[in-house]
PDB file of C-alpha atoms in Angstrom:
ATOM      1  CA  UNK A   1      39.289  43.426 -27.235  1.00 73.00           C
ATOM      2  CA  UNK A   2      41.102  41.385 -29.866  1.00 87.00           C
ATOM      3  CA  UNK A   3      42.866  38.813 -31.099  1.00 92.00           C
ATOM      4  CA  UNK A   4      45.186  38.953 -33.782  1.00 93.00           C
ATOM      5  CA  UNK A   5      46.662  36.109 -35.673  1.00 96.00           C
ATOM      6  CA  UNK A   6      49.753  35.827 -37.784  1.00 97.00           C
ATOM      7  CA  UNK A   7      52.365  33.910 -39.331  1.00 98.00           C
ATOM      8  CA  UNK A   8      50.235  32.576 -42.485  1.00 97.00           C
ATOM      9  CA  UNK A   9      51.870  32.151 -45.498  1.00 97.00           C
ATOM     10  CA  UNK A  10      52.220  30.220 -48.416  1.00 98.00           C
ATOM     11  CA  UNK A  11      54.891  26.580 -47.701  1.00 98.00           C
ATOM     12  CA  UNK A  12      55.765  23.675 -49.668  1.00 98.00           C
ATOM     13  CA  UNK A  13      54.398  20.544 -48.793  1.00 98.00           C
ATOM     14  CA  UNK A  14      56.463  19.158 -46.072  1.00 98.00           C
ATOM     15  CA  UNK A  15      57.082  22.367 -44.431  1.00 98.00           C
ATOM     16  CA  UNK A  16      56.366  24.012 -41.347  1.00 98.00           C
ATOM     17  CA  UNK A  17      55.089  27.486 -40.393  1.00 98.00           C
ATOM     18  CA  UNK A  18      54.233  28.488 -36.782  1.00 98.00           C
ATOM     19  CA  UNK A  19      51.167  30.983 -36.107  1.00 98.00           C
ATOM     20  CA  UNK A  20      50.681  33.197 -33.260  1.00 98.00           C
ATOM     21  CA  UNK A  21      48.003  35.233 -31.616  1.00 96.00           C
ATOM     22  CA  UNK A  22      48.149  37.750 -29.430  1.00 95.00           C
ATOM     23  CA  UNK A  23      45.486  39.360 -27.215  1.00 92.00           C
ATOM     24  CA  UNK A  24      44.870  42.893 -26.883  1.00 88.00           C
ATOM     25  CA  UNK A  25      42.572  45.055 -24.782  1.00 87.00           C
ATOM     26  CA  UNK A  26      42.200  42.177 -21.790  1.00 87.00           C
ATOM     27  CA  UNK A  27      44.007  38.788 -21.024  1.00 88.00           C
ATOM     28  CA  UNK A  28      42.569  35.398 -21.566  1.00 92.00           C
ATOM     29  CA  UNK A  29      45.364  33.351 -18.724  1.00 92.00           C
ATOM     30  CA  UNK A  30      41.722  31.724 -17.401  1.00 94.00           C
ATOM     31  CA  UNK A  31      40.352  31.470 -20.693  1.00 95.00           C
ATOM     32  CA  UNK A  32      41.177  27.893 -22.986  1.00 96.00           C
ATOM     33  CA  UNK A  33      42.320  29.144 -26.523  1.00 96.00           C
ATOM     34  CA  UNK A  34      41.943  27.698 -29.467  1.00 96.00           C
ATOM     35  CA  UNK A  35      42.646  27.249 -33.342  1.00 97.00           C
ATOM     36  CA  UNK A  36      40.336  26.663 -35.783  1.00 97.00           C
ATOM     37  CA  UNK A  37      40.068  26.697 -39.524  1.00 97.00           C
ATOM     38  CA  UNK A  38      38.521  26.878 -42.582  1.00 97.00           C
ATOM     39  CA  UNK A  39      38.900  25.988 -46.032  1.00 96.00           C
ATOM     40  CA  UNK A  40      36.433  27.405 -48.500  1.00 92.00           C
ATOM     41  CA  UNK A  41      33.209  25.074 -49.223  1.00 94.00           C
ATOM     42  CA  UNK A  42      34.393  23.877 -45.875  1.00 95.00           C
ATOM     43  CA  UNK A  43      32.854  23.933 -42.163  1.00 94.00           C
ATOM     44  CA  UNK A  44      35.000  25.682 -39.598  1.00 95.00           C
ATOM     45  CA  UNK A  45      37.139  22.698 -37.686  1.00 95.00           C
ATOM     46  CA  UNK A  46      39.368  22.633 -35.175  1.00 96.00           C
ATOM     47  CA  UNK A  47      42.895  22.688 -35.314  1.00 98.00           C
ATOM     48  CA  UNK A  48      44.127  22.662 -31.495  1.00 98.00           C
ATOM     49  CA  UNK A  49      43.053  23.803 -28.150  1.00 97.00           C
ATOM     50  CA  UNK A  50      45.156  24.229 -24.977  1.00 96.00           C
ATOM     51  CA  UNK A  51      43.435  24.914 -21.483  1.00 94.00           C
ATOM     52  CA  UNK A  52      43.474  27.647 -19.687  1.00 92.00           C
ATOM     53  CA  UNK A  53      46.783  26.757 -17.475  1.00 88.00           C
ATOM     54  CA  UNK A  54      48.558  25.014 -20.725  1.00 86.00           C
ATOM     55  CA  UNK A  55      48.243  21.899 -18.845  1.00 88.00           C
ATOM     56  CA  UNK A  56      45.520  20.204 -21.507  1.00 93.00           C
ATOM     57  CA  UNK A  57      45.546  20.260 -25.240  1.00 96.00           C
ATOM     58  CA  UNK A  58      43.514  19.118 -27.302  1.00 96.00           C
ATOM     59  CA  UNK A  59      43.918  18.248 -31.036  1.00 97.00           C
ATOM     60  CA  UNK A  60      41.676  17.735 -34.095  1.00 96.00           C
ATOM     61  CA  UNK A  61      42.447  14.262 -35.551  1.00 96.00           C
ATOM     62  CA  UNK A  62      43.899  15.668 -38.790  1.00 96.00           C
ATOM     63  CA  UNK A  63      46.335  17.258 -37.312  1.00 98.00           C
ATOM     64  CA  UNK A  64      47.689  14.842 -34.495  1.00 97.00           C
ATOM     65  CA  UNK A  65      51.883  14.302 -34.315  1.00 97.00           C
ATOM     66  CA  UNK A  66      52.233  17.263 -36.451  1.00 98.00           C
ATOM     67  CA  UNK A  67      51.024  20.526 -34.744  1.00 98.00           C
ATOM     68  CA  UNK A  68      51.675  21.662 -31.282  1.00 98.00           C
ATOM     69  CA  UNK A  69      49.827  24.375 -29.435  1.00 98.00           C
ATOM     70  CA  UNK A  70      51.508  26.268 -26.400  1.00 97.00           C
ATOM     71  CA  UNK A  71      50.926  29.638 -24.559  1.00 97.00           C
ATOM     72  CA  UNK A  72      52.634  32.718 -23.024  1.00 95.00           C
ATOM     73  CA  UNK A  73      50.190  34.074 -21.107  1.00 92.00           C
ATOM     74  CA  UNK A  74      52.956  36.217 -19.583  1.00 93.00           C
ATOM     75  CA  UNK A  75      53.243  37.874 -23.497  1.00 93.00           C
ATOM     76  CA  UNK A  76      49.316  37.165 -23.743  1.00 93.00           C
ATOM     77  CA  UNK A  77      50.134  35.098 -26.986  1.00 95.00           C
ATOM     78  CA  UNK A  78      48.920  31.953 -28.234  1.00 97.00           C
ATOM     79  CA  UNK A  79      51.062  29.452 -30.783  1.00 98.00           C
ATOM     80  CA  UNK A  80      50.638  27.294 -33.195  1.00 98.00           C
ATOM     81  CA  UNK A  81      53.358  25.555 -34.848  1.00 98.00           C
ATOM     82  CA  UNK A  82      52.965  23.269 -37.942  1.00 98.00           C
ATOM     83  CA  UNK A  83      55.216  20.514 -39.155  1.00 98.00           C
ATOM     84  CA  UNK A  84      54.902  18.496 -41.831  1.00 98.00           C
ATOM     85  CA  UNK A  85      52.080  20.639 -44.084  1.00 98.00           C
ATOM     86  CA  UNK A  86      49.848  19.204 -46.547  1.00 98.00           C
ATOM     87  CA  UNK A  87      47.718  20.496 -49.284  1.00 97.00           C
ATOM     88  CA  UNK A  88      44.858  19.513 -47.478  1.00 97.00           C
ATOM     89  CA  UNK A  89      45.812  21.989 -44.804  1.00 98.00           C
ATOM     90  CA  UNK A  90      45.308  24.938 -46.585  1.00 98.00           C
ATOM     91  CA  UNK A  91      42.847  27.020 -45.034  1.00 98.00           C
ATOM     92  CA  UNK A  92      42.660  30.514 -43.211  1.00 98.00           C
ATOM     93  CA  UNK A  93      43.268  29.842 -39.812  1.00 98.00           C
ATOM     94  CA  UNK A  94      41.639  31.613 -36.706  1.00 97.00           C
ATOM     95  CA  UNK A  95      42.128  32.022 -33.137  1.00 96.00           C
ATOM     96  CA  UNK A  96      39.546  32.261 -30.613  1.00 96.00           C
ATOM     97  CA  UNK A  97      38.755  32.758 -26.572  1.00 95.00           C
ATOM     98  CA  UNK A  98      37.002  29.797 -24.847  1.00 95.00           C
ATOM     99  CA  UNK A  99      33.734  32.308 -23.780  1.00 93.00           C
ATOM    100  CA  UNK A 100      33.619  29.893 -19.914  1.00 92.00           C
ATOM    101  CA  UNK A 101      36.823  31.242 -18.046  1.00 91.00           C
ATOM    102  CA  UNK A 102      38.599  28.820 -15.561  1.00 91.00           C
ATOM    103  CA  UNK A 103      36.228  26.001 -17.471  1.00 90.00           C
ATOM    104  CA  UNK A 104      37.350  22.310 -16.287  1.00 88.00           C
ATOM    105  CA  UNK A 105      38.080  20.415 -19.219  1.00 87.00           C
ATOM    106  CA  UNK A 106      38.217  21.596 -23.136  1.00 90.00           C
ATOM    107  CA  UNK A 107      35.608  22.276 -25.567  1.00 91.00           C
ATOM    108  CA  UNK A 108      36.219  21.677 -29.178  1.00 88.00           C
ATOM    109  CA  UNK A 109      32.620  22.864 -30.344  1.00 91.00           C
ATOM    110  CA  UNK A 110      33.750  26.321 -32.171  1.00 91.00           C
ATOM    111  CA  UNK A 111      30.536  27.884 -31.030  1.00 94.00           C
ATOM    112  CA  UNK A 112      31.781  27.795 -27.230  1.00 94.00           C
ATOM    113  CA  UNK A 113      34.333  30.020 -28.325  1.00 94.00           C
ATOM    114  CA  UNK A 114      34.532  34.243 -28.427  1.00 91.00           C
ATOM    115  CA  UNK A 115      36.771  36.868 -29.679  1.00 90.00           C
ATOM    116  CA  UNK A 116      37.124  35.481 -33.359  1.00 89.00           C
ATOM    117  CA  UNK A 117      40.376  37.271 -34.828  1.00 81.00           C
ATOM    118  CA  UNK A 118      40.358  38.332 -38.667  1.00 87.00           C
ATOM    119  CA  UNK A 119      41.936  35.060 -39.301  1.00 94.00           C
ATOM    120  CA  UNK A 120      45.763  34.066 -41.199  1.00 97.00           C
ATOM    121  CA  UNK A 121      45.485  32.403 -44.338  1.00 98.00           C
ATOM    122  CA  UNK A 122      47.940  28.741 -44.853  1.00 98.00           C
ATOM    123  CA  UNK A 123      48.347  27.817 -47.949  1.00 98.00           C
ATOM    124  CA  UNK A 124      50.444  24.882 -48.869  1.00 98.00           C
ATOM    125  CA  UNK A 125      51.567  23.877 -52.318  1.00 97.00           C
ATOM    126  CA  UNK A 126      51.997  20.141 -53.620  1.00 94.00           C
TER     127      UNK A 126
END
């Protein structure tokens, strides 16, 4: 079981970059996925969260009116895409499984999450 996330890269300020992850070895349609990151010195934070039917979202305060989070769970692939970088978004950037499946509502505590991917790394230049 895994998830793998791409798209990372390094952007201008200003810029946009979208990030997927895919799931391999199982599905997670009745799981909530989320993004999380973390910059070095940094604790792990999160990015964005969508619920298991893509109804909900959920987004860290940071990051609100500039990313969007969706789902395919037909291509078992998570999304994140990212407008208007800043600096201060430069950080490797995982994916991860809500560990409660069919859960009603969204978590945004990273330790209720499972199935950490090796991470993508955003960096974004001034």
């Amino acid at each position: 079981v895994q998830l793998q996330a791409s798209g990372g890269g390094l952007v201008q300020a200003g810029g946009s970059l979208r990030l997927s992850c895919a799931a391999s070895g199982r599905t997670f349609s009745n799981n909530a996925m989320g993004w999380f990151r973390q910059a070095p010195g940094k604790e792990r934070e999160i990015v964005a969260v969508i619920g298991w039917s893509g109804g909900r979202t959920h987004y860290g305060d940071s990051v609100k009116g500039r990313f969007i989070i969706s789902r395919d769970n037909a291509k078992s692939t998570v999304y994140l895409q990212m407008n208007s970088l800043k600096p201060e978004d430069t950080a490797v950037y995982y994916c991860a499984a809500d560990r409660a499946p069919l859960r009603i509502g969204i978590v945004s505590n990273f330790k209720e999450y499972d199935y950490w991917g090796q991470g993508t790394q955003v960096t974004v230049s001034s």
